[in-house]
Each structure stands twice: as structure tokens, then as C-alpha cells.
Amino acid sequence: MTVLQATEPARWCETAAAWRAWATAAGRWVTDVRTCAARLRAVWTGAAADAVAARLGGLLRRLNLFRLGCWAADQALSEFAAAVARARSRDDMAAALAADATAAGQLLELFLTSAAPPTIEPPDCTAAPAEVSGWWGALSPAQRDWLLVSEPGWIGSLDGVPAAARDRANRLLLDGLRIGGALRERLASGDGPRAYLLRIEPGGEGRAVVALGDPDLADHVVTQVPGMTADLASFGGELARAERIAVRAGELAPDRATSAVMWLGYDAPDFLGEASSRSAAEAGAPALRRFQDGLRATHEGRPARQTLLGHSYGSLVVGTAAARPGLAADSVVFVGSPGVGVNSADGLHVPSGEVWASTSATDVIQWAAVSPRSLAEDLVLSQARPAGAPLAFGRPENDLWFGTNPADPAFGARVFASQAGAGHLGYWDEGGPALDALANITLGRTDVIPR
């Protein structure tokens, strides 16, 4: 047995989990210190009280810097474990040594933060992600940590800042938010690819962006955009479906790194009335394009293959984003679509042969999202002939609310199969042909997908 084969990635995952546990413990200490400080302020005033408050503020800052270091260690060790697992799959000692050198360098930088500088010139508010990336790269480690501690909401949502830094900022931001359930559980979990919190906003029904596996280090990145009714309350289910693509891609190509991103960076419609309008898609598409640009700007090494996957109304968001030139995506995929805003794949600015679609025979979208013209024709047919209603309304439609069904051959996309009985949410069912197709498209193994 070689040294590489004797190296157990699981042990490094356990060590990463221990660092996450330290960050969690320090978070409880932060809460306790803040509570004590608030109680003191309520009953004590004057110069001495101000001095104590300043000391407690310094303690809180140091505790949060400690937490940033813990999460950085967790990230470094989690990605090292994943890299070792990939190297073991092909017995590649050189890749394992390179991963070891990277992790060692990251760990050596931890907990070396000095006093923060008094001012940092921010990038222009109109700066593109590539410019933001250059600005961030020019900062010292001390400046970056100061920004993460003092401005976590800003840095955590800034496209062009590396995923690892955004994750640490947003985990700090999460402290003060009443967000629980599946999202927090997945962030704390050591099962599966490490989760990176790339955005969190509790306003309204909330927005969140989570990557499973560091997209800046991945060979392949799939960004999944959910549809109607998606919000923070349902985010756990959406994230689990995205994770199945990353896991299946890892099974099909264990030597390659795949990151799956669940992108809820827009206000998804809640009701059919809202979903009948393009306004949510038109509002969300620019943010999606900017996010994709950010993935390009922060990626390390050779550019990753970037895939955009839109489900249900999310396919309209993706289609709207792809209808303009310059989208940072190598392929787009539509599943369970009500139409994508154009009537032909030629209307999308995507590399030739890289528009994909699937609609299950049992997906209700084909009946619920028919176009006004098709609905009128069906009503006429239902009245014009005996037993016309079953004939008119008992068949799926390809003329949908937002254009031709992309899974209709007339649209011009490459259509892949969905399993029988998939309905509207079964495209990610384990063991089904649709999940295999989604994973293979993500990997760029398009030659193995049946037409």
C-alpha cells in the first residue's frame, strides 16, 4: 500500500469538524459577552463604564477573529480531504502533495492578524466583479480580516470576493439573524461537500446562496436557480436537490472537483399571479449574471466549466440572463420549464450545442403554464366537439406562458430523458436518468447523454 492510499481523508474531515466546533463554541462566548455588556450598560454609566465597554468591544473583536481563523482552518482541511480523496482515486501522488502544500500555506496564515488599519478605500460601487477581485487581492491579510469582522454584510454579498472569505463573513452575519432549521444544520454538517455560505439576507422571505464545495477550486460548477415559492423556509429541500448533482458528479468522475451552488438571489414568485409576470425574472437576471462573473473572477487556476440550471420559474430567470451577450456560462439547462422568454435556443447567448432541457411527461407545468393562445384554442376545441374537453385539456402543451417549451424539439435544445413519474420535483431523484444527465452536463461529458 502506498503512502497516499494509507492516508485517510476521513481523519482530516474529523479535524475540520473540530475547528467548526471551536467556532461554534466561540459564538456562544460572543453571545454571552454581548449580553453581559448590554446589562452593564443598563445600570452603569460614566468614564469607567465607557472604559469597560471598550475593553469588552475589543474582546468581542478578538473572539470573532478567532472564529474567522477556525472557519479558515475548517475550509483548508475540508478541501484538503476532498483533494486527497480525488488523488487517491487515480493514485496521483503529485496532486496530493500539491494539495498538502496549499493547505499548509493556508494554515500558516491563520491567527497572524495584526492591529487593523484605520481606513480602507473601498472599490467603486459600480465596480465589476473582476475589479472587486483585484481590489481584494491587493489587501493585506490584516485588512481583509478587519473587513470581515467589521463589515460582514457588505463583504459577504460582494461578488468578486473569494468564496472562502464570503463564507466566513456570512457565518458571522448569521449570528444576529433568526434563521434556523435546515440551512444552519447543513452549514454545521460534516457530511458531504463542505458548505460555503455566499449570501444571506433575511428581508422579506429571504435570499441565500450556498455552494457545496469551494467553487473557486472546482473543475466544474453548476449554479441552480429555483422557481416559484422558493424561500429560506424551503431552502433545505432546494439545497439537497443541488447537492445530489455534486454527489452524483463525484461518483461519475471521482478525480474531478465539482461544486454545486443553490442560488436564491432573487425574490421568487409566491403565487400564480406573480408567476405569470416576467418582472421577478427581469429583476433577478442581472444579479445572476453578476454572480456568474464573480465565479469567473475569483476562480483559481484553469477556468471551471460553469453550468446554469433553471428549474420551473427559475428557468425563466436563467433564460432572461442568457438572452443578452456576455453570460459567464458554458452551458444552460432547463427542467420543468414554463418557457424561458425566447422561442428558440438561437435566442440564447450560449455556446453551440450547450442548451439542454427536460420536461417530465407527468410534470404539471405543461398544463398549468399554457400560453393564452393555447388556452383559448383548447376552450374552443372543448366546446366544438363531443368529448372535446378531454381531447383539449388532456394533453400536454408546448406553447407555454413564457414561450415554446424548451423540451420541445422545435425549440432547438438538446433534450434529455426524465424518469417516469418524475412530476415537477423528480428530476433530482437518485437512480434516475435525469440526475445522471444533470451530472454529466455539469462535467462536460455530453457525449454519454442519450439524445
Short mmCIF file of C-alpha atoms in Angstrom, two decimals:
data_model
loop_
_atom_site.label_atom_id
_atom_site.label_comp_id
_atom_site.label_asym_id
_atom_site.label_seq_id
_atom_site.Cartn_x
_atom_site.Cartn_y
_atom_site.Cartn_z
CA MET A 1 0.00 0.00 0.00
CA THR A 2 1.37 3.43 -0.95
CA VAL A 3 1.57 6.35 1.46
CA LEU A 4 -1.22 8.03 -0.48
CA GLN A 5 -3.55 5.04 -0.24
CA ALA A 6 -2.83 4.82 3.50
CA THR A 7 -3.87 8.46 4.00
CA GLU A 8 -7.46 8.61 5.27
CA PRO A 9 -9.42 11.70 4.14
CA ALA A 10 -11.98 10.97 6.87
CA ARG A 11 -9.47 11.87 9.57
CA TRP A 12 -8.91 15.29 8.03
CA CYS A 13 -12.68 15.76 7.83
CA GLU A 14 -12.88 15.00 11.54
CA THR A 15 -10.21 17.60 12.25
CA ALA A 16 -12.11 20.14 10.15
CA ALA A 17 -15.25 19.37 12.15
CA ALA A 18 -13.34 20.02 15.36
CA TRP A 19 -12.41 23.50 14.11
CA ARG A 20 -16.07 24.13 13.25
CA ALA A 21 -16.97 23.11 16.79
CA TRP A 22 -14.48 25.65 18.20
CA ALA A 23 -16.08 28.35 16.05
CA THR A 24 -19.50 27.38 17.39
CA ALA A 25 -18.26 27.47 20.97
CA ALA A 26 -16.69 30.89 20.43
CA GLY A 27 -20.01 32.05 19.00
CA ARG A 28 -21.66 31.19 22.32
CA TRP A 29 -18.96 33.16 24.13
CA VAL A 30 -19.67 36.15 21.86
CA THR A 31 -23.35 35.95 22.76
CA ASP A 32 -22.55 35.78 26.48
CA VAL A 33 -20.18 38.78 26.32
CA ARG A 34 -22.71 40.84 24.37
CA THR A 35 -25.42 40.01 26.90
CA CYS A 36 -23.20 40.99 29.82
CA ALA A 37 -22.17 44.22 28.09
CA ALA A 38 -25.80 45.17 27.48
CA ARG A 39 -26.72 44.51 31.11
CA LEU A 40 -23.80 46.60 32.36
CA ARG A 41 -24.76 49.48 30.10
CA ALA A 42 -28.29 49.40 31.52
CA VAL A 43 -27.12 50.01 35.10
CA TRP A 44 -23.70 51.65 34.84
CA THR A 45 -22.62 54.90 33.20
CA GLY A 46 -19.59 57.16 33.35
CA ALA A 47 -15.93 57.05 32.36
CA ALA A 48 -15.28 53.70 34.00
CA ALA A 49 -18.29 52.16 32.26
CA ASP A 50 -17.07 53.52 28.92
CA ALA A 51 -13.63 52.01 29.50
CA VAL A 52 -15.11 48.61 30.34
CA ALA A 53 -17.37 48.78 27.28
CA ALA A 54 -14.34 49.50 25.10
CA ARG A 55 -12.47 46.54 26.57
CA LEU A 56 -15.46 44.26 26.03
CA GLY A 57 -15.72 45.51 22.43
CA GLY A 58 -12.07 44.59 21.91
CA LEU A 59 -12.73 41.15 23.39
CA LEU A 60 -15.66 40.63 21.02
CA ARG A 61 -13.50 41.57 18.07
CA ARG A 62 -10.76 39.14 19.10
CA LEU A 63 -13.31 36.36 19.61
CA ASN A 64 -14.69 36.96 16.13
CA LEU A 65 -11.19 36.97 14.66
CA PHE A 66 -10.65 33.65 16.39
CA ARG A 67 -13.85 32.33 14.80
CA LEU A 68 -12.67 33.50 11.37
CA GLY A 69 -9.47 31.54 11.93
CA CYS A 70 -11.41 28.44 12.98
CA TRP A 71 -13.56 28.56 9.85
CA ALA A 72 -10.49 29.14 7.67
CA ALA A 73 -8.87 26.04 9.19
CA ASP A 74 -12.09 24.12 8.60
CA GLN A 75 -12.14 25.23 4.96
CA ALA A 76 -8.48 24.36 4.37
CA LEU A 77 -8.77 20.91 5.93
CA SER A 78 -12.12 20.09 4.30
CA GLU A 79 -10.79 20.94 0.84
CA PHE A 80 -7.53 19.09 1.57
CA ALA A 81 -9.52 15.97 2.47
CA ALA A 82 -11.53 16.27 -0.76
CA ALA A 83 -8.36 16.77 -2.82
CA VAL A 84 -6.71 13.72 -1.22
CA ALA A 85 -9.80 11.63 -1.99
CA ARG A 86 -9.62 12.67 -5.66
CA ALA A 87 -5.88 11.98 -5.77
CA ARG A 88 -6.43 8.52 -4.26
CA SER A 89 -8.98 7.71 -6.97
CA ARG A 90 -6.22 7.95 -9.59
CA ASP A 91 -3.21 7.24 -7.34
CA ASP A 92 -1.81 10.69 -8.11
CA MET A 93 0.86 11.45 -5.51
CA ALA A 94 1.80 14.72 -7.20
CA ALA A 95 -1.74 16.07 -6.81
CA ALA A 96 -1.79 15.03 -3.16
CA LEU A 97 1.50 16.82 -2.49
CA ALA A 98 0.21 19.96 -4.21
CA ALA A 99 -2.91 19.86 -2.04
CA ASP A 100 -0.74 19.38 1.03
CA ALA A 101 1.36 22.44 0.14
CA THR A 102 -1.75 24.55 -0.42
CA ALA A 103 -3.34 23.52 2.87
CA ALA A 104 -0.09 24.07 4.77
CA GLY A 105 0.23 27.58 3.37
CA GLN A 106 -3.34 28.41 4.32
CA LEU A 107 -2.89 27.09 7.85
CA LEU A 108 0.34 29.03 8.37
CA GLU A 109 -1.50 32.30 7.71
CA LEU A 110 -4.05 31.72 10.46
CA PHE A 111 -4.24 33.80 13.62
CA LEU A 112 -1.47 36.16 12.48
CA THR A 113 -3.73 39.20 12.17
CA SER A 114 -2.23 42.45 13.46
CA ALA A 115 -4.00 45.64 14.52
CA ALA A 116 -6.45 46.80 11.87
CA PRO A 117 -5.61 49.86 9.77
CA PRO A 118 -7.81 52.89 10.42
CA THR A 119 -9.15 53.19 6.88
CA ILE A 120 -9.51 51.03 3.78
CA GLU A 121 -10.51 52.53 0.45
CA PRO A 122 -13.49 50.50 -0.84
CA PRO A 123 -13.97 49.70 -4.52
CA ASP A 124 -16.33 51.86 -6.53
CA CYS A 125 -19.97 50.84 -6.09
CA THR A 126 -20.18 50.18 -9.84
CA ALA A 127 -17.03 48.03 -9.94
CA ALA A 128 -17.33 44.79 -11.88
CA PRO A 129 -16.53 41.52 -10.05
CA ALA A 130 -13.14 41.35 -11.78
CA GLU A 131 -12.28 44.79 -10.38
CA VAL A 132 -13.50 43.76 -6.93
CA SER A 133 -11.31 40.68 -7.14
CA GLY A 134 -8.26 42.83 -7.92
CA TRP A 135 -9.08 45.17 -5.02
CA TRP A 136 -9.45 42.27 -2.59
CA GLY A 137 -6.22 40.65 -3.78
CA ALA A 138 -4.30 43.86 -3.07
CA LEU A 139 -5.38 43.97 0.59
CA SER A 140 -3.19 42.57 3.35
CA PRO A 141 -4.45 39.65 5.48
CA ALA A 142 -4.95 42.09 8.37
CA GLN A 143 -7.07 44.39 6.20
CA ARG A 144 -9.17 41.51 4.94
CA ASP A 145 -9.85 40.19 8.45
CA TRP A 146 -10.72 43.69 9.65
CA LEU A 147 -13.30 43.99 6.87
CA LEU A 148 -14.72 40.53 7.57
CA VAL A 149 -15.22 41.41 11.24
CA SER A 150 -16.43 44.98 10.82
CA GLU A 151 -18.39 44.74 7.53
CA PRO A 152 -19.59 41.13 7.21
CA GLY A 153 -22.86 42.06 5.48
CA TRP A 154 -21.08 44.02 2.76
CA ILE A 155 -18.19 41.61 2.15
CA GLY A 156 -20.42 38.55 2.37
CA SER A 157 -22.57 39.69 -0.56
CA LEU A 158 -19.79 41.18 -2.71
CA ASP A 159 -19.33 39.31 -5.99
CA GLY A 160 -15.61 39.20 -6.74
CA VAL A 161 -14.59 38.34 -3.17
CA PRO A 162 -13.42 34.69 -2.89
CA ALA A 163 -15.97 32.14 -1.72
CA ALA A 164 -13.93 31.22 1.36
CA ALA A 165 -13.89 34.83 2.60
CA ARG A 166 -17.58 35.38 1.85
CA ASP A 167 -18.42 32.21 3.74
CA ARG A 168 -16.62 33.40 6.86
CA ALA A 169 -18.24 36.83 6.70
CA ASN A 170 -21.74 35.41 6.27
CA ARG A 171 -21.29 32.92 9.09
CA LEU A 172 -20.55 35.89 11.36
CA LEU A 173 -23.57 37.70 9.97
CA LEU A 174 -25.76 34.68 10.64
CA ASP A 175 -25.31 35.21 14.41
CA GLY A 176 -27.76 38.09 14.52
CA LEU A 177 -30.37 36.55 12.21
CA ARG A 178 -33.36 34.47 13.15
CA ILE A 179 -32.67 31.82 10.59
CA GLY A 180 -32.61 28.22 11.67
CA GLY A 181 -33.60 24.80 10.50
CA ALA A 182 -32.07 23.04 7.55
CA LEU A 183 -29.74 25.85 6.48
CA ARG A 184 -27.92 26.09 9.80
CA GLU A 185 -27.82 22.31 10.07
CA ARG A 186 -26.21 21.98 6.64
CA LEU A 187 -23.64 24.67 7.42
CA ALA A 188 -22.62 22.78 10.55
CA SER A 189 -22.68 19.34 8.95
CA GLY A 190 -19.57 17.39 8.10
CA ASP A 191 -21.45 15.06 5.74
CA GLY A 192 -20.92 15.58 2.05
CA PRO A 193 -19.09 18.51 0.42
CA ARG A 194 -18.34 21.42 2.74
CA ALA A 195 -20.99 24.15 2.55
CA TYR A 196 -19.99 27.76 1.74
CA LEU A 197 -22.48 30.47 2.66
CA LEU A 198 -22.08 33.04 -0.13
CA ARG A 199 -25.04 35.26 0.67
CA ILE A 200 -27.69 35.57 3.37
CA GLU A 201 -30.43 38.19 3.56
CA PRO A 202 -33.42 37.73 5.89
CA GLY A 203 -35.55 40.58 4.50
CA GLY A 204 -38.91 39.61 3.06
CA GLU A 205 -38.89 35.87 2.51
CA GLY A 206 -35.13 35.92 2.40
CA ARG A 207 -32.33 35.28 -0.05
CA ALA A 208 -29.47 32.84 0.27
CA VAL A 209 -26.69 31.45 -1.88
CA VAL A 210 -24.85 28.31 -0.76
CA ALA A 211 -22.12 26.40 -2.56
CA LEU A 212 -21.37 22.77 -1.78
CA GLY A 213 -17.63 22.52 -2.28
CA ASP A 214 -15.47 25.60 -2.87
CA PRO A 215 -16.38 26.88 -6.36
CA ASP A 216 -13.06 28.75 -6.59
CA LEU A 217 -11.20 25.43 -6.54
CA ALA A 218 -13.63 23.28 -8.54
CA ASP A 219 -13.16 21.95 -12.06
CA HIS A 220 -16.92 22.17 -12.64
CA VAL A 221 -19.51 24.49 -11.10
CA VAL A 222 -23.27 24.15 -11.53
CA THR A 223 -25.43 27.04 -10.33
CA GLN A 224 -29.04 26.03 -9.76
CA VAL A 225 -31.84 28.63 -9.73
CA PRO A 226 -35.08 27.52 -8.04
CA GLY A 227 -38.58 28.56 -9.02
CA MET A 228 -41.90 29.62 -7.59
CA THR A 229 -42.33 29.59 -3.77
CA ALA A 230 -38.59 29.14 -3.11
CA ASP A 231 -37.58 30.98 0.08
CA LEU A 232 -35.50 30.48 3.21
CA ALA A 233 -38.17 28.23 4.70
CA SER A 234 -37.89 25.80 1.77
CA PHE A 235 -34.18 26.29 1.20
CA GLY A 236 -33.17 22.98 2.77
CA GLY A 237 -35.02 20.96 0.15
CA GLU A 238 -33.69 23.10 -2.68
CA LEU A 239 -30.14 22.72 -1.39
CA ALA A 240 -30.50 18.96 -1.01
CA ARG A 241 -31.50 18.67 -4.66
CA ALA A 242 -28.49 20.69 -5.79
CA GLU A 243 -26.23 18.56 -3.61
CA ARG A 244 -27.37 15.41 -5.40
CA ILE A 245 -25.80 16.77 -8.60
CA ALA A 246 -22.47 17.36 -6.86
CA VAL A 247 -22.53 13.92 -5.24
CA ARG A 248 -23.51 12.15 -8.45
CA ALA A 249 -20.84 14.04 -10.41
CA GLY A 250 -18.31 12.90 -7.81
CA GLU A 251 -19.42 9.31 -8.30
CA LEU A 252 -19.19 9.54 -12.09
CA ALA A 253 -15.85 11.39 -12.06
CA PRO A 254 -14.17 10.89 -8.68
CA ASP A 255 -10.96 12.51 -9.92
CA ARG A 256 -12.62 15.87 -10.60
CA ALA A 257 -13.83 18.56 -8.20
CA THR A 258 -17.45 19.65 -8.64
CA SER A 259 -19.21 22.45 -6.77
CA ALA A 260 -22.99 22.80 -6.79
CA VAL A 261 -24.46 26.21 -5.93
CA MET A 262 -28.03 26.82 -4.86
CA TRP A 263 -28.66 30.42 -5.95
CA LEU A 264 -31.69 32.02 -4.38
CA GLY A 265 -30.51 35.53 -5.14
CA TYR A 266 -33.88 36.84 -6.29
CA ASP A 267 -37.41 37.14 -4.92
CA ALA A 268 -39.13 34.07 -6.31
CA PRO A 269 -42.88 34.42 -7.01
CA ASP A 270 -45.20 33.06 -4.34
CA PHE A 271 -48.46 32.86 -6.23
CA LEU A 272 -49.63 32.11 -9.76
CA GLY A 273 -50.48 35.77 -10.30
CA GLU A 274 -46.89 36.77 -9.56
CA ALA A 275 -45.52 33.85 -11.55
CA SER A 276 -47.46 34.98 -14.62
CA SER A 277 -45.24 38.07 -14.84
CA ARG A 278 -41.65 38.32 -16.07
CA SER A 279 -40.84 41.03 -13.51
CA ALA A 280 -39.18 38.77 -10.92
CA ALA A 281 -37.02 37.16 -13.63
CA GLU A 282 -36.07 40.51 -15.12
CA ALA A 283 -35.12 41.79 -11.66
CA GLY A 284 -33.12 38.67 -10.80
CA ALA A 285 -31.26 38.12 -14.09
CA PRO A 286 -28.69 40.95 -13.64
CA ALA A 287 -27.76 39.65 -10.18
CA LEU A 288 -27.37 36.14 -11.59
CA ARG A 289 -25.12 37.41 -14.39
CA ARG A 290 -23.00 39.31 -11.86
CA PHE A 291 -22.73 36.21 -9.66
CA GLN A 292 -21.52 34.15 -12.62
CA ASP A 293 -18.98 36.88 -13.44
CA GLY A 294 -17.82 36.70 -9.82
CA LEU A 295 -17.25 32.95 -10.09
CA ARG A 296 -15.02 33.57 -13.10
CA ALA A 297 -13.11 36.38 -11.37
CA THR A 298 -12.29 34.51 -8.16
CA HIS A 299 -11.57 31.07 -9.61
CA GLU A 300 -8.06 29.74 -9.09
CA GLY A 301 -6.14 28.05 -11.89
CA ARG A 302 -7.72 26.94 -15.14
CA PRO A 303 -11.30 28.27 -15.59
CA ALA A 304 -14.01 25.94 -14.40
CA ARG A 305 -16.79 24.68 -16.65
CA GLN A 306 -19.78 26.74 -15.49
CA THR A 307 -23.31 25.41 -15.93
CA LEU A 308 -26.53 27.28 -15.17
CA LEU A 309 -29.57 25.18 -14.26
CA GLY A 310 -33.04 26.73 -14.03
CA HIS A 311 -36.00 24.88 -12.56
CA SER A 312 -39.60 25.96 -13.11
CA TYR A 313 -39.78 29.79 -12.91
CA GLY A 314 -36.02 29.72 -12.29
CA SER A 315 -35.63 28.65 -15.92
CA LEU A 316 -37.10 32.00 -16.94
CA VAL A 317 -34.51 33.74 -14.74
CA VAL A 318 -31.74 31.77 -16.46
CA GLY A 319 -33.24 32.34 -19.89
CA THR A 320 -33.51 36.07 -19.26
CA ALA A 321 -29.87 36.15 -18.13
CA ALA A 322 -28.80 34.21 -21.23
CA ALA A 323 -30.76 36.38 -23.65
CA ARG A 324 -28.02 39.03 -23.54
CA PRO A 325 -24.43 38.50 -24.71
CA GLY A 326 -21.64 38.02 -22.19
CA LEU A 327 -23.15 35.47 -19.80
CA ALA A 328 -20.38 33.60 -17.97
CA ALA A 329 -21.78 30.13 -18.58
CA ASP A 330 -20.58 27.24 -20.71
CA SER A 331 -23.99 25.55 -20.73
CA VAL A 332 -27.56 26.18 -19.61
CA VAL A 333 -30.12 23.60 -18.55
CA PHE A 334 -33.89 23.97 -18.17
CA VAL A 335 -36.06 21.48 -16.29
CA GLY A 336 -39.79 21.68 -15.67
CA SER A 337 -39.90 25.00 -17.52
CA PRO A 338 -42.90 27.29 -18.18
CA GLY A 339 -40.87 28.84 -21.01
CA VAL A 340 -37.59 30.72 -20.89
CA GLY A 341 -38.51 34.03 -22.51
CA VAL A 342 -37.43 33.13 -26.06
CA ASN A 343 -38.91 30.71 -28.58
CA SER A 344 -35.65 29.22 -29.80
CA ALA A 345 -32.28 28.15 -28.46
CA ASP A 346 -30.84 30.54 -31.05
CA GLY A 347 -32.09 33.40 -28.88
CA LEU A 348 -29.72 32.43 -26.06
CA HIS A 349 -26.09 33.53 -25.96
CA VAL A 350 -24.65 30.14 -25.03
CA PRO A 351 -22.04 28.02 -26.84
CA SER A 352 -23.48 25.95 -29.68
CA GLY A 353 -24.96 22.65 -28.55
CA GLU A 354 -24.94 23.66 -24.88
CA VAL A 355 -28.63 24.39 -24.34
CA TRP A 356 -30.27 21.45 -22.58
CA ALA A 357 -33.84 20.75 -21.48
CA SER A 358 -36.12 18.13 -20.00
CA THR A 359 -39.79 18.09 -19.01
CA SER A 360 -41.26 15.00 -17.44
CA ALA A 361 -44.39 13.57 -19.01
CA THR A 362 -46.03 13.90 -15.58
CA ASP A 363 -44.87 17.46 -14.88
CA VAL A 364 -47.91 19.64 -14.19
CA ILE A 365 -46.13 22.65 -15.70
CA GLN A 366 -47.31 21.55 -19.16
CA TRP A 367 -50.92 22.05 -18.11
CA ALA A 368 -50.57 24.86 -15.58
CA ALA A 369 -48.45 27.23 -17.67
CA VAL A 370 -50.02 27.09 -21.12
CA SER A 371 -49.99 30.26 -23.21
CA PRO A 372 -53.14 32.40 -23.53
CA ARG A 373 -53.37 31.41 -27.21
CA SER A 374 -53.22 27.68 -26.42
CA LEU A 375 -55.74 28.10 -23.62
CA ALA A 376 -58.15 29.87 -25.97
CA GLU A 377 -57.71 27.17 -28.63
CA ASP A 378 -58.35 24.44 -26.05
CA LEU A 379 -61.51 26.19 -24.87
CA VAL A 380 -62.80 26.39 -28.44
CA LEU A 381 -61.96 22.73 -29.08
CA SER A 382 -63.60 21.63 -25.84
CA GLN A 383 -66.88 23.23 -26.96
CA ALA A 384 -66.74 22.38 -30.64
CA ARG A 385 -66.65 18.60 -30.49
CA PRO A 386 -68.26 15.86 -28.41
CA ALA A 387 -65.90 14.86 -25.63
CA GLY A 388 -63.77 17.78 -26.71
CA ALA A 389 -62.68 18.71 -23.18
CA PRO A 390 -60.58 15.54 -22.56
CA LEU A 391 -59.04 15.96 -26.01
CA ALA A 392 -58.27 19.63 -25.46
CA PHE A 393 -57.09 19.60 -21.87
CA GLY A 394 -55.86 16.02 -21.57
CA ARG A 395 -52.64 16.52 -23.48
CA PRO A 396 -49.50 18.48 -22.56
CA GLU A 397 -48.77 21.76 -24.32
CA ASN A 398 -45.55 23.02 -25.87
CA ASP A 399 -46.78 26.60 -26.37
CA LEU A 400 -46.23 27.78 -22.80
CA TRP A 401 -46.75 31.02 -20.90
CA PHE A 402 -43.21 32.32 -21.46
CA GLY A 403 -42.58 30.84 -24.89
CA THR A 404 -42.01 27.48 -26.54
CA ASN A 405 -41.34 24.63 -24.15
CA PRO A 406 -37.53 24.25 -24.30
CA ALA A 407 -38.03 20.48 -24.17
CA ASP A 408 -40.00 20.64 -27.43
CA PRO A 409 -37.72 19.60 -30.33
CA ALA A 410 -38.86 22.73 -32.18
CA PHE A 411 -37.05 24.89 -29.61
CA GLY A 412 -33.66 23.52 -30.65
CA ALA A 413 -32.26 22.45 -27.29
CA ARG A 414 -30.66 19.08 -26.63
CA VAL A 415 -33.38 17.15 -24.84
CA PHE A 416 -32.60 14.50 -22.22
CA ALA A 417 -34.89 11.96 -20.60
CA SER A 418 -36.66 12.17 -17.26
CA GLN A 419 -37.78 9.14 -15.33
CA ALA A 420 -41.41 8.07 -15.46
CA GLY A 421 -43.49 9.72 -12.77
CA ALA A 422 -40.93 12.41 -12.04
CA GLY A 423 -43.58 15.09 -11.71
CA HIS A 424 -42.31 18.62 -11.06
CA LEU A 425 -39.59 17.79 -8.50
CA GLY A 426 -38.34 14.37 -9.54
CA TYR A 427 -35.53 15.48 -11.86
CA TRP A 428 -33.06 15.00 -8.98
CA ASP A 429 -34.33 11.57 -7.89
CA GLU A 430 -31.42 9.27 -7.17
CA GLY A 431 -31.01 6.49 -9.69
CA GLY A 432 -32.97 8.33 -12.38
CA PRO A 433 -31.75 9.24 -15.88
CA ALA A 434 -32.37 12.97 -15.34
CA LEU A 435 -29.94 13.17 -12.41
CA ASP A 436 -27.29 11.34 -14.41
CA ALA A 437 -27.83 13.74 -17.29
CA LEU A 438 -27.55 16.79 -15.00
CA ALA A 439 -24.31 15.45 -13.52
CA ASN A 440 -22.83 14.61 -16.91
CA ILE A 441 -23.74 18.03 -18.36
CA THR A 442 -22.04 19.62 -15.34
CA LEU A 443 -18.95 17.50 -16.02
CA GLY A 444 -18.97 18.28 -19.73
CA ARG A 445 -19.44 14.61 -20.56
CA THR A 446 -22.18 15.40 -23.03
CA ASP A 447 -21.29 12.59 -25.39
CA VAL A 448 -22.65 9.99 -22.95
CA ILE A 449 -26.13 11.55 -22.68
CA PRO A 450 -28.76 9.80 -24.81
CA ARG A 451 -30.49 12.10 -27.28
#
